[in-house]
XYZ file of C-alpha atoms in Angstrom:
757
model
C -79.674 60.125 -135.159
C -82.406 62.415 -134.892
C -85.876 61.673 -136.078
C -89.548 62.779 -136.272
C -90.176 60.473 -133.309
C -88.208 62.168 -131.342
C -90.455 65.424 -131.081
C -93.556 63.838 -131.901
C -94.133 59.977 -132.082
C -96.860 58.923 -134.846
C -98.700 57.367 -132.444
C -99.226 60.190 -130.348
C -100.308 62.533 -133.722
C -102.884 59.699 -134.579
C -104.102 60.482 -131.122
C -104.062 63.973 -131.410
C -105.930 63.996 -134.753
C -108.273 61.472 -133.415
C -109.696 63.229 -130.575
C -109.367 66.787 -131.959
C -111.895 65.277 -134.767
C -114.108 63.772 -132.026
C -113.984 67.130 -130.303
C -114.409 69.306 -133.332
C -117.044 67.708 -135.096
C -118.957 66.887 -131.629
C -118.566 70.756 -131.311
C -120.053 71.194 -134.968
C -122.998 69.061 -134.330
C -123.748 70.929 -131.190
C -123.885 74.230 -132.817
C -125.826 72.378 -135.692
C -128.222 71.741 -132.761
C -128.265 75.240 -131.763
C -129.163 76.651 -135.329
C -132.044 74.162 -135.736
C -133.489 75.818 -132.306
C -132.750 79.552 -133.006
C -133.251 79.928 -136.853
C -135.342 82.334 -137.830
C -139.561 81.220 -137.057
C -141.473 80.665 -140.447
C -144.477 81.921 -139.392
C -148.098 80.796 -139.575
C -149.270 84.076 -141.627
C -148.324 87.455 -141.878
C -151.531 89.695 -141.028
C -152.162 93.627 -140.560
C -153.405 94.906 -137.476
C -156.671 95.252 -139.423
C -156.739 91.021 -139.777
C -155.878 91.150 -143.369
C -153.475 88.145 -144.108
C -150.669 89.095 -146.281
C -148.698 85.645 -146.365
C -149.254 82.461 -145.209
C -146.635 79.601 -144.354
C -147.144 77.841 -147.389
C -146.863 81.061 -149.234
C -143.509 81.246 -147.890
C -142.389 77.478 -148.066
C -143.642 77.465 -151.202
C -142.094 80.487 -152.695
C -138.750 79.148 -151.432
C -139.073 76.087 -153.655
C -140.300 78.382 -156.644
C -137.087 80.080 -156.076
C -134.998 77.011 -156.236
C -137.114 76.225 -159.616
C -135.822 79.146 -161.108
C -132.059 78.815 -160.299
C -131.911 80.002 -156.771
C -128.478 80.872 -155.785
C -127.485 81.184 -159.339
C -129.781 84.062 -159.982
C -128.930 86.741 -157.286
C -128.561 85.785 -153.440
C -130.380 85.112 -150.049
C -128.681 86.223 -147.184
C -125.242 87.098 -149.046
C -125.204 83.398 -150.707
C -125.478 82.965 -154.368
C -124.554 84.816 -157.332
C -123.400 88.363 -157.937
C -125.388 90.178 -161.045
C -128.800 89.885 -159.865
C -129.556 91.473 -156.315
C -129.156 90.007 -153.189
C -133.065 89.604 -152.831
C -133.197 89.821 -149.286
C -131.498 93.222 -149.172
C -133.453 94.203 -151.930
C -136.679 93.826 -150.533
C -135.670 95.361 -147.262
C -134.215 98.412 -148.566
C -137.632 98.926 -150.757
C -139.639 98.121 -148.041
C -137.717 100.732 -145.792
C -138.405 103.447 -148.486
C -141.795 102.871 -149.103
C -142.660 102.634 -145.562
C -140.477 105.707 -144.596
C -142.587 107.732 -147.357
C -145.926 106.430 -145.943
C -144.877 107.946 -142.199
C -145.763 111.472 -143.358
C -147.505 112.366 -139.830
C -145.971 115.337 -138.282
C -146.911 115.290 -134.586
C -144.961 118.119 -133.255
C -145.384 121.516 -135.075
C -142.720 123.697 -136.325
C -140.138 120.629 -137.235
C -137.810 121.416 -139.638
C -137.482 118.983 -142.521
C -134.343 117.416 -141.476
C -135.795 116.846 -137.849
C -139.041 115.609 -139.253
C -136.955 112.952 -141.424
C -134.887 111.947 -138.364
C -138.056 111.508 -136.684
C -139.531 109.280 -139.560
C -136.441 107.305 -139.676
C -136.563 106.546 -135.591
C -140.455 105.527 -136.225
C -139.092 103.290 -139.157
C -136.755 101.738 -137.269
C -139.063 100.932 -134.464
C -141.449 99.258 -136.834
C -139.437 97.113 -138.627
C -137.036 95.847 -136.135
C -139.436 95.500 -133.388
C -140.620 91.701 -133.235
C -143.910 91.053 -133.468
C -143.957 87.028 -133.783
C -146.387 85.522 -131.514
C -144.979 81.911 -130.646
C -148.163 81.078 -129.490
C -150.143 81.728 -132.434
C -147.223 81.744 -135.044
C -148.443 85.049 -136.515
C -146.452 88.101 -137.138
C -148.550 91.333 -137.092
C -147.609 94.729 -138.712
C -149.291 97.946 -138.947
C -151.420 99.042 -141.785
C -148.699 101.496 -142.965
C -146.315 98.483 -142.875
C -148.842 96.614 -144.710
C -149.157 99.114 -147.583
C -145.273 99.213 -148.016
C -145.317 95.303 -148.286
C -147.761 95.394 -151.012
C -145.997 98.047 -152.883
C -142.802 96.006 -152.902
C -144.839 92.936 -153.759
C -146.258 94.821 -156.611
C -142.602 95.532 -157.958
C -141.661 91.920 -157.801
C -145.200 91.058 -159.314
C -144.101 92.976 -162.040
C -140.438 91.944 -162.412
C -141.358 88.428 -162.850
C -144.393 88.370 -164.409
C -145.190 91.953 -165.983
C -144.255 93.668 -169.341
C -143.662 97.120 -168.032
C -140.771 99.093 -169.599
C -139.280 99.097 -166.068
C -139.585 95.414 -165.410
C -138.131 94.480 -168.775
C -135.311 96.841 -168.513
C -134.745 95.232 -164.885
C -135.065 91.438 -166.311
C -132.308 92.608 -168.977
C -129.747 93.815 -166.362
C -130.394 90.965 -164.100
C -129.831 88.669 -166.997
C -132.871 86.972 -166.337
C -134.094 84.120 -168.816
C -136.284 85.764 -171.497
C -138.667 83.106 -171.556
C -139.904 81.157 -168.661
C -141.891 83.884 -166.677
C -143.762 82.766 -163.489
C -147.303 82.492 -163.432
C -148.918 85.346 -160.980
C -149.620 82.860 -158.010
C -145.930 81.529 -158.113
C -144.590 85.287 -158.408
C -147.031 86.061 -155.125
C -145.258 82.830 -153.553
C -141.932 83.671 -154.620
C -142.350 87.404 -153.137
C -143.583 86.192 -149.702
C -140.055 84.019 -149.191
C -138.313 87.233 -150.447
C -140.391 88.999 -147.586
C -139.632 86.371 -145.098
C -135.764 86.477 -145.578
C -135.850 90.411 -145.528
C -138.012 89.980 -142.651
C -135.031 87.994 -140.784
C -132.838 90.269 -141.805
C -134.174 93.238 -139.971
C -136.400 91.786 -137.214
C -134.688 91.785 -133.712
C -134.348 88.177 -131.743
C -136.406 88.068 -128.794
C -135.067 90.111 -126.087
C -132.317 91.209 -128.049
C -131.313 94.446 -130.048
C -129.615 92.064 -132.935
C -131.486 90.755 -135.624
C -131.973 87.012 -136.861
C -128.962 87.660 -139.385
C -126.924 89.571 -136.874
C -127.782 92.967 -138.288
C -126.650 91.636 -141.742
C -127.126 93.330 -144.676
C -125.609 97.003 -143.843
C -129.140 98.864 -144.278
C -128.797 102.750 -142.525
C -132.361 103.234 -142.876
C -133.502 100.497 -140.569
C -130.587 100.839 -138.313
C -128.413 97.856 -139.339
C -124.831 98.020 -138.431
C -122.048 95.753 -137.306
C -122.732 94.447 -133.806
C -120.636 94.725 -131.059
C -119.989 90.931 -131.638
C -118.914 91.304 -135.340
C -116.371 93.882 -134.566
C -114.882 92.443 -131.033
C -114.721 88.815 -132.575
C -112.824 90.113 -135.207
C -110.260 92.151 -133.444
C -109.862 88.558 -131.307
C -109.461 86.221 -134.289
C -106.654 88.553 -135.605
C -104.844 88.228 -132.536
C -105.340 84.698 -132.227
C -104.145 84.424 -135.637
C -100.978 86.174 -134.733
C -100.503 84.223 -131.757
C -100.715 80.883 -133.888
C -98.388 82.035 -136.610
C -95.992 82.799 -133.938
C -96.043 79.502 -132.663
C -96.143 77.841 -135.856
C -93.078 79.345 -136.930
C -91.083 78.920 -133.694
C -91.892 75.338 -133.958
C -90.878 75.199 -137.741
C -87.241 76.941 -136.613
C -86.974 74.469 -133.842
C -87.337 71.626 -136.040
C -85.699 72.624 -139.407
C -82.274 71.114 -138.675
C -84.189 67.887 -138.209
C -86.183 67.980 -141.002
C -82.974 68.629 -142.995
C -81.163 65.664 -142.221
C -84.449 63.181 -141.872
C -86.088 64.190 -145.200
C -84.321 61.735 -147.322
C -84.370 57.854 -147.131
C -82.262 56.306 -144.762
C -80.654 54.289 -147.874
C -80.415 57.525 -149.852
C -82.613 58.529 -152.585
C -83.614 56.426 -155.107
C -81.017 56.298 -158.064
C -84.010 55.192 -160.867
C -87.552 55.711 -161.442
C -88.722 53.024 -158.985
C -92.328 53.218 -160.184
C -91.849 54.051 -164.091
C -91.364 50.187 -164.288
C -94.681 49.452 -162.331
C -97.208 47.434 -164.011
C -100.098 49.141 -165.461
C -103.218 46.800 -164.737
C -106.143 46.826 -166.583
C -108.139 48.728 -164.421
C -105.193 51.613 -164.488
C -105.659 51.849 -168.298
C -109.581 52.123 -167.885
C -108.874 55.664 -166.320
C -107.650 57.023 -169.372
C -111.091 57.454 -170.572
C -111.631 59.417 -166.976
C -109.170 62.036 -167.972
C -110.621 62.839 -171.646
C -113.637 63.593 -169.795
C -111.739 65.974 -167.402
C -110.561 67.761 -170.295
C -114.265 68.170 -171.738
C -115.507 69.064 -168.593
C -112.615 71.405 -167.997
C -113.124 73.060 -171.701
C -117.005 73.559 -171.260
C -116.524 75.242 -167.686
C -114.231 77.958 -169.166
C -116.218 78.399 -172.199
C -119.400 78.795 -169.995
C -117.552 80.952 -167.486
C -116.599 83.355 -170.016
C -120.096 83.468 -171.306
C -121.457 83.925 -167.822
C -119.299 86.933 -167.589
C -120.673 88.185 -170.789
C -123.940 88.273 -169.567
C -122.958 90.936 -166.715
C -122.359 93.630 -169.579
C -124.945 92.468 -172.172
C -127.705 90.842 -170.110
C -129.608 88.619 -172.425
C -127.312 88.168 -175.397
C -123.924 87.511 -176.716
C -122.704 89.732 -178.797
C -125.905 90.491 -180.146
C -127.028 86.600 -180.483
C -129.767 85.417 -178.823
C -128.103 82.877 -176.809
C -129.853 83.372 -173.763
C -132.860 82.437 -175.209
C -131.578 78.705 -175.010
C -129.205 78.996 -172.288
C -129.589 82.036 -169.780
C -127.316 83.218 -167.251
C -128.892 81.004 -164.292
C -128.085 77.528 -166.718
C -124.505 78.905 -167.870
C -123.554 79.705 -164.164
C -124.990 76.665 -162.700
C -123.208 74.502 -165.086
C -119.901 76.697 -164.820
C -119.812 76.261 -160.808
C -120.890 72.742 -161.033
C -118.454 71.726 -163.560
C -115.666 73.441 -161.643
C -116.501 70.871 -159.067
C -116.925 67.663 -161.507
C -113.880 68.145 -163.048
C -111.638 68.460 -160.259
C -113.287 65.671 -158.464
C -113.088 63.411 -161.495
C -109.439 64.262 -161.919
C -108.735 63.119 -158.389
C -111.006 60.291 -158.144
C -109.401 58.753 -161.312
C -106.062 59.555 -159.676
C -107.175 57.304 -156.570
C -108.326 54.753 -159.069
C -104.920 54.579 -160.931
C -102.587 54.842 -158.013
C -104.401 52.035 -155.630
C -103.537 49.254 -158.178
C -99.993 50.406 -158.960
C -98.931 50.259 -155.756
C -100.070 46.650 -155.200
C -99.173 45.631 -158.539
C -102.323 44.083 -159.091
C -106.289 44.451 -159.941
C -108.711 42.704 -157.442
C -111.308 40.588 -159.279
C -113.332 42.480 -161.629
C -111.790 45.860 -160.853
C -111.887 46.879 -164.051
C -115.619 46.284 -164.489
C -116.054 48.426 -161.332
C -113.896 51.335 -162.987
C -115.951 51.455 -166.284
C -119.589 50.936 -164.159
C -118.448 54.253 -162.132
C -117.510 56.199 -165.275
C -120.637 55.323 -167.119
C -122.239 56.411 -163.941
C -120.505 59.557 -163.791
C -121.393 60.404 -167.286
C -125.061 59.866 -166.583
C -124.889 61.618 -163.573
C -123.365 64.971 -165.520
C -125.803 64.887 -168.636
C -129.097 63.829 -166.595
C -128.530 66.445 -163.900
C -127.724 69.424 -166.362
C -130.742 68.305 -168.804
C -133.123 68.369 -165.467
C -131.192 71.836 -164.434
C -132.023 73.323 -168.278
C -135.532 72.036 -167.947
C -136.349 73.293 -164.690
C -135.198 77.009 -165.822
C -137.268 76.726 -168.766
C -140.219 75.827 -167.037
C -140.668 72.166 -168.057
C -141.281 71.322 -164.616
C -144.799 72.369 -163.368
C -144.420 70.314 -160.161
C -141.992 71.632 -157.732
C -141.697 68.250 -156.202
C -140.393 66.670 -159.342
C -138.311 69.616 -159.994
C -136.512 68.977 -156.598
C -136.149 65.622 -157.587
C -134.753 65.676 -161.042
C -134.425 69.540 -161.965
C -132.655 72.588 -160.081
C -132.238 72.407 -156.334
C -131.157 76.003 -156.577
C -128.369 75.760 -153.889
C -124.938 76.920 -155.367
C -122.486 73.886 -155.693
C -125.127 71.241 -154.863
C -127.952 72.510 -157.519
C -128.367 68.960 -158.771
C -131.540 67.259 -158.136
C -131.963 64.984 -155.310
C -132.145 61.684 -157.528
C -128.669 63.153 -158.920
C -127.497 63.754 -155.221
C -128.375 60.492 -154.181
C -126.900 58.668 -157.410
C -123.458 60.828 -157.110
C -123.482 59.784 -153.261
C -123.892 55.662 -154.117
C -120.856 56.366 -156.894
C -118.463 58.348 -154.651
C -119.097 54.918 -152.079
C -118.528 52.636 -154.890
C -115.334 54.721 -155.556
C -114.173 54.114 -152.029
C -114.920 50.258 -152.315
C -112.749 50.176 -155.326
C -109.780 52.011 -153.940
C -109.879 50.364 -150.539
C -110.209 46.999 -152.152
C -107.150 47.826 -154.722
C -105.146 49.014 -151.360
C -105.708 46.279 -149.086
C -103.006 43.870 -149.752
C -100.721 46.961 -148.879
C -102.219 46.945 -145.286
C -100.946 43.158 -144.929
C -97.371 44.380 -145.062
C -95.556 45.004 -142.168
C -94.569 48.582 -140.874
C -94.942 52.016 -142.520
C -98.789 51.788 -143.129
C -100.013 54.899 -141.452
C -99.816 56.963 -144.710
C -101.840 53.911 -146.208
C -104.214 54.537 -143.579
C -104.556 58.228 -143.946
C -105.356 57.506 -147.487
C -107.912 54.829 -146.539
C -109.656 57.279 -143.993
C -109.617 60.421 -146.409
C -110.930 58.342 -149.040
C -113.807 56.802 -146.871
C -114.423 60.653 -145.419
C -115.012 61.788 -149.406
C -117.753 59.340 -149.702
C -119.366 60.102 -146.638
C -119.017 63.831 -146.504
C -121.022 64.186 -149.572
C -124.024 62.653 -148.002
C -124.493 65.415 -145.718
C -126.179 67.010 -148.922
C -128.899 64.587 -148.345
C -129.547 65.995 -144.543
C -132.000 68.516 -145.843
C -135.586 68.084 -147.763
C -137.487 69.880 -149.881
C -139.201 72.042 -146.961
C -136.184 72.584 -145.006
C -135.577 75.855 -143.358
C -133.046 77.789 -145.246
C -130.944 78.239 -142.122
C -130.577 74.644 -141.579
C -130.122 73.750 -145.014
C -127.463 76.295 -145.318
C -125.502 74.566 -142.357
C -125.566 71.024 -144.030
C -124.796 72.626 -147.441
C -121.597 74.041 -146.159
C -120.620 70.292 -144.856
C -120.210 69.493 -148.847
C -118.847 72.895 -149.969
C -116.449 73.446 -147.194
C -115.639 70.119 -145.437
C -116.138 68.119 -148.628
C -114.611 70.309 -151.477
C -112.216 72.392 -149.389
C -111.168 69.901 -146.659
C -110.939 66.275 -147.267
C -110.102 66.167 -150.720
C -106.908 68.316 -149.933
C -106.219 65.569 -147.007
C -106.463 63.065 -149.505
C -104.251 64.672 -152.074
C -101.626 65.745 -149.625
C -101.620 61.842 -148.060
C -101.562 60.758 -151.649
C -98.782 62.392 -153.146
C -96.385 62.032 -150.118
C -97.315 58.195 -150.269
C -96.105 58.236 -153.957
C -92.797 60.492 -152.992
C -92.341 57.796 -150.505
C -92.639 54.793 -153.061
C -90.698 56.903 -155.730
C -87.855 56.556 -152.963
C -87.336 60.166 -152.810
C -88.977 61.099 -149.171
C -88.419 58.737 -145.945
C -91.423 57.149 -144.831
C -91.176 58.128 -141.172
C -90.882 61.868 -142.328
C -93.547 61.542 -144.627
C -95.941 60.239 -142.406
C -95.302 63.108 -139.334
C -95.432 65.764 -142.215
C -98.836 64.612 -143.356
C -100.109 63.980 -139.973
C -98.914 67.101 -138.544
C -100.463 69.006 -141.860
C -103.540 67.170 -141.407
C -104.053 68.266 -137.876
C -103.396 71.970 -138.136
C -105.679 72.164 -141.551
C -108.831 70.021 -139.882
C -108.387 71.790 -136.669
C -108.848 75.075 -138.391
C -111.160 73.803 -141.130
C -113.709 71.871 -139.401
C -114.888 74.374 -137.093
C -114.226 77.099 -139.657
C -117.182 75.986 -141.876
C -118.860 78.645 -139.456
C -117.299 81.697 -141.322
C -119.610 80.772 -143.970
C -122.880 80.811 -141.720
C -122.163 84.543 -139.934
C -125.357 85.630 -141.212
C -127.352 83.061 -142.222
C -130.316 83.434 -139.554
C -127.501 81.374 -137.148
C -127.038 82.135 -133.298
C -124.382 84.620 -132.567
C -122.227 82.079 -131.054
C -121.406 81.086 -135.010
C -119.496 84.503 -135.102
C -117.437 83.873 -132.105
C -116.454 80.282 -133.112
C -116.205 80.764 -136.725
C -114.097 83.954 -136.633
C -111.493 82.605 -133.886
C -111.003 78.769 -135.455
C -111.114 79.650 -138.995
C -108.354 82.068 -138.237
C -106.518 78.826 -137.953
C -106.883 78.163 -141.772
C -104.540 80.564 -142.724
C -101.627 79.641 -140.341
C -99.997 76.578 -142.265
C -100.414 78.846 -145.300
C -97.664 81.166 -144.035
C -94.860 78.617 -144.143
C -95.754 77.729 -147.747
C -92.069 78.890 -148.723
C -90.600 76.560 -146.270
C -92.693 73.542 -148.143
C -91.796 74.666 -151.506
C -88.149 74.740 -150.522
C -88.615 71.004 -149.103
C -90.528 70.020 -152.234
C -87.969 71.530 -154.598
C -85.319 69.731 -152.697
C -86.424 66.679 -152.978
C -87.913 66.918 -157.025
C -84.240 67.824 -158.128
C -81.764 65.514 -156.943
C -82.096 62.647 -159.653
C -81.720 63.048 -163.519
C -84.760 60.413 -163.730
C -86.884 62.636 -161.850
C -86.893 65.148 -165.016
C -89.825 62.947 -166.150
C -91.875 63.925 -163.371
C -90.999 67.649 -164.295
C -94.507 68.840 -164.953
C -96.577 67.501 -162.551
C -93.843 68.968 -159.720
C -94.342 72.264 -161.715
C -98.198 72.204 -161.345
C -97.849 70.873 -157.588
C -95.369 73.964 -156.962
C -98.619 76.280 -158.765
C -100.687 74.777 -155.944
C -98.259 76.146 -153.113
C -98.530 79.691 -154.659
C -102.202 79.744 -155.284
C -102.772 77.961 -151.581
C -100.862 81.091 -150.338
C -102.447 84.132 -152.684
C -106.162 82.717 -153.201
C -106.673 80.757 -150.193
C -104.700 82.677 -147.802
C -104.221 86.385 -148.736
C -107.868 86.518 -150.683
C -109.482 83.859 -148.060
C -108.550 86.306 -144.882
C -109.503 89.393 -146.742
C -113.305 88.111 -146.396
C -113.102 85.778 -143.297
C -113.139 88.100 -140.223
C -116.524 88.905 -139.532
C -116.347 92.729 -139.969
C -114.992 91.934 -143.282
C -117.633 90.024 -144.225
C -120.114 92.092 -142.727
C -119.597 94.282 -145.713
C -118.271 91.799 -148.278
C -120.524 89.020 -148.412
C -121.556 88.112 -151.741
C -119.647 90.746 -153.478
C -116.938 89.920 -156.161
C -114.338 89.643 -153.334
C -115.845 86.352 -152.675
C -115.733 85.388 -156.592
C -112.119 86.763 -156.485
C -111.283 84.223 -153.650
C -113.314 81.399 -155.278
C -111.401 81.556 -158.638
C -107.923 81.857 -156.998
C -108.470 79.188 -154.545
C -111.027 76.714 -156.454
C -108.621 76.735 -159.647
C -105.601 77.598 -158.456
C -105.186 75.283 -155.793
C -107.533 72.449 -156.559
C -107.714 72.686 -160.273
C -104.024 72.918 -160.662
C -103.815 70.033 -158.277
C -105.934 67.920 -160.383
C -104.074 68.678 -163.291
C -100.736 67.816 -161.661
C -102.422 64.428 -160.178
C -103.700 64.189 -163.983
C -100.162 64.416 -165.451
C -98.613 62.242 -163.029
C -101.003 59.113 -164.048
C -100.174 60.217 -167.689
C -96.528 59.523 -166.810
C -97.804 55.676 -166.793
C -100.673 55.778 -169.625
C -98.503 57.502 -172.127
C -94.879 57.843 -173.148
C -93.267 60.699 -171.666
C -90.663 61.064 -174.262
C -93.159 61.849 -176.854
C -94.848 64.676 -174.567
C -95.069 68.002 -176.226
C -92.900 70.269 -173.656
C -93.693 73.385 -175.822
C -97.767 72.662 -175.293
C -97.135 72.241 -171.471
C -95.021 75.237 -171.060
C -97.634 76.969 -172.874
C -100.528 75.878 -170.981
C -98.373 76.234 -167.405
C -97.658 79.600 -167.783
C -100.656 80.926 -169.518
C -103.053 79.390 -166.856
C -101.128 80.920 -164.011
C -100.621 84.480 -165.761
C -104.148 84.715 -166.918
C -105.576 83.576 -163.616
C -103.672 86.099 -161.963
C -104.988 88.711 -164.636
C -108.410 87.987 -164.100
C -108.151 88.374 -160.103
C -105.802 91.402 -159.894
C -107.146 93.275 -162.979
C -110.972 92.679 -162.780
C -112.644 90.574 -159.866
C -110.434 92.213 -156.814
C -110.973 95.719 -158.393
C -114.585 95.117 -158.454
C -115.070 93.707 -155.331
C -112.949 96.430 -153.706
C -115.408 99.206 -155.151
C -118.288 97.392 -154.179
C -117.410 96.724 -150.485
C -116.446 100.606 -150.172
C -119.921 101.457 -151.880
C -121.759 99.162 -149.643
C -119.799 100.748 -146.352
C -120.529 104.174 -147.707
C -124.282 103.608 -149.114
C -125.527 100.240 -147.956
C -125.310 97.000 -149.407
C -128.324 96.840 -151.378
C -126.922 99.584 -153.452
C -123.592 97.975 -154.064
C -125.661 95.000 -155.360
C -128.069 97.302 -157.294
C -128.774 97.085 -161.259
C -127.473 101.147 -161.133
C -124.258 100.442 -159.750
C -123.299 97.045 -161.267
C -123.864 98.705 -164.861
C -121.940 102.018 -163.608
C -119.619 102.930 -166.591
C -116.548 102.266 -164.175
C -118.050 98.682 -162.907
C -118.912 97.832 -166.689
C -115.494 98.829 -167.522
C -113.608 96.684 -164.924
C -115.902 93.872 -166.327
C -114.242 94.427 -169.688
C -110.841 94.400 -168.049
C -111.460 90.776 -167.391
C -111.351 89.777 -171.096
C -107.521 89.788 -171.500
C -106.805 87.523 -168.594
C -109.847 84.940 -170.115
C -107.747 85.209 -173.241
C -104.636 84.375 -171.842
C -106.194 81.794 -169.333
C -108.222 79.933 -172.327
C -105.111 79.363 -174.269
C -103.597 77.523 -171.088
C -106.967 75.516 -171.400
C -106.862 74.668 -174.914
C -102.944 74.300 -175.118
C -103.518 71.630 -172.290
C -106.423 69.918 -173.887
C -104.347 69.424 -177.200
C -101.433 68.389 -175.160
C -103.814 65.306 -173.554
C -104.938 64.685 -177.221
C -101.502 64.407 -178.707
C -99.963 62.292 -175.855
C -102.771 59.858 -176.228
C -102.697 59.817 -179.963
C -98.652 59.250 -179.938
C -99.065 56.468 -177.570
C -101.306 54.517 -179.758
C -98.975 55.258 -182.790
C -95.960 53.943 -180.853
C -97.991 50.795 -180.111
C -99.074 50.100 -183.704
């Protein structure tokens, strides 16, 4: 009889996975070392040729801390990373400085030139001035011409007015950028912030020593200074597409070859279970204690969606909510911070609770003090959420006068890891406690003979969840932003997008095996094979977030080629959906798992659309060069984060609810309404609003430059505002799904209490 082992033994797959991860993480760390060495230098001083000091190193580094304290990436972006309403400050400064310097270059050394010839000559002089690298490694000083010094002061004046002035122009811009009504900076802080913005723009327009490529690989697109895609950006984009097509062909050939084997070996040797084996599982005290986690998931999910609606509305009204002074208390920076942070928190909480629920279910008993550990972790998570949110609110409202205090308890300003360092450490400890609780509950299973590979995968991914979040502790208060970005994407890409998916795949397959609907060897090989394909592209695929973050050009080569592999497994999602459907609809008892299976099916669809299509849209370097920080990113983020990880979290939650409540009392109408409203609303949100906005911005970025595509003038143009309003129907439909799901959870638990009474 054929078996998976006839093609790839489980031991061989483990060997491939182990060696591959050592190699992949070795390369990831080696290239991280290159980022440390080749990041744009922070000068000791920026001087004019006459010796006037414009900025110092302390100004730049303190300016970065000021920027963090006002929300950082949650209010505009740096090098394309951050929010989408306010400008990208690097591109904005660069464009304003180039325009100011071009105006100052009025000398006409050759008489008789036409205006067009004169303008062309001035642009050549402008590019030579701004792209020339005058940083002296020996002294650490950047020297600029007198004309450029004047241009820098003009742009600095604009930012001083924006952050601490009260002119009509600055007030109008603050409204368009959705700045907080209160909490303006002092003049010193505004000067320091300007120094940081200048330095990020300097890195984006200054050539690396001995090269004709800027520190950010010529990003952003800015015709005035000659910033255009490099040859490498284009060539590696072409190579990545060719590599992708080859990988797709190889995978499809492999699937076609193994299809008959998989069809025969999918079901258990003794046949599919005729009853719900896990339906009679003992519900231990610690398993019952996880119920409160699901209540919190509902609260966080509901809060995240409401904050998302408010945040989107600020795009059209700036500092209000239908005329109400909502921004006085909860400005855009806060609502977006909480919206993005809650997205990760509620999904992670659902997955963590699943681990705490499933581990004792598989062994049938609780280790000593397991319930206490579950309750203690729950209280800790509440403290972290409330404490970090309060700190962020206080930071944006300028209650933290000390920047170090802000770093520890306020707002770090880095998207998805905005919480203060104290709360970061606390959450890391909490995750390690979760690892301990899950591992000790699963430990008795490891003593059993045979079929332990799936358990090992669950344990390894569980441990990785705890350890990879700790990568967020690798930067400090004054760490160079290029280095910080390297470690931040360890958390956002490897932790959120990577290891959690491996954990979910492993634990779902383990449950299918224990339910008696999937063969152990089949499940083991499928999960190992999927993990290998996913992580081989995913680990080094981290670099596709770092193309233009002051990193070496090698990140473009590695990121483009390897991240193309992330799309490959999604191309066979139809095959996986067929297999999933096949094993989920063979016995009548499986109807009790109809809705968890339904949400798992939605995960497959959005994995293809949100992660696959929308992800690859912005993945090649040439595409991301024009699209980074536009609504194409938001489109991918919404479709993949909720469509894949959110739907999976809800499906896992319903799976656990199967044991915590009586399925016969579930409201099928509410679940049906929730499922279809969530999926239809998400589709409307992406296809009617976010995707069209992103495509129009991309066209404008190519035609007129990146800074204009992010400008208030363009963002608040009639067509863009109309497309923002086009999001409202989708938001309403989606919200119906959210409320229906929360109401279902409430009714399910209430019915359970009544039946017990």
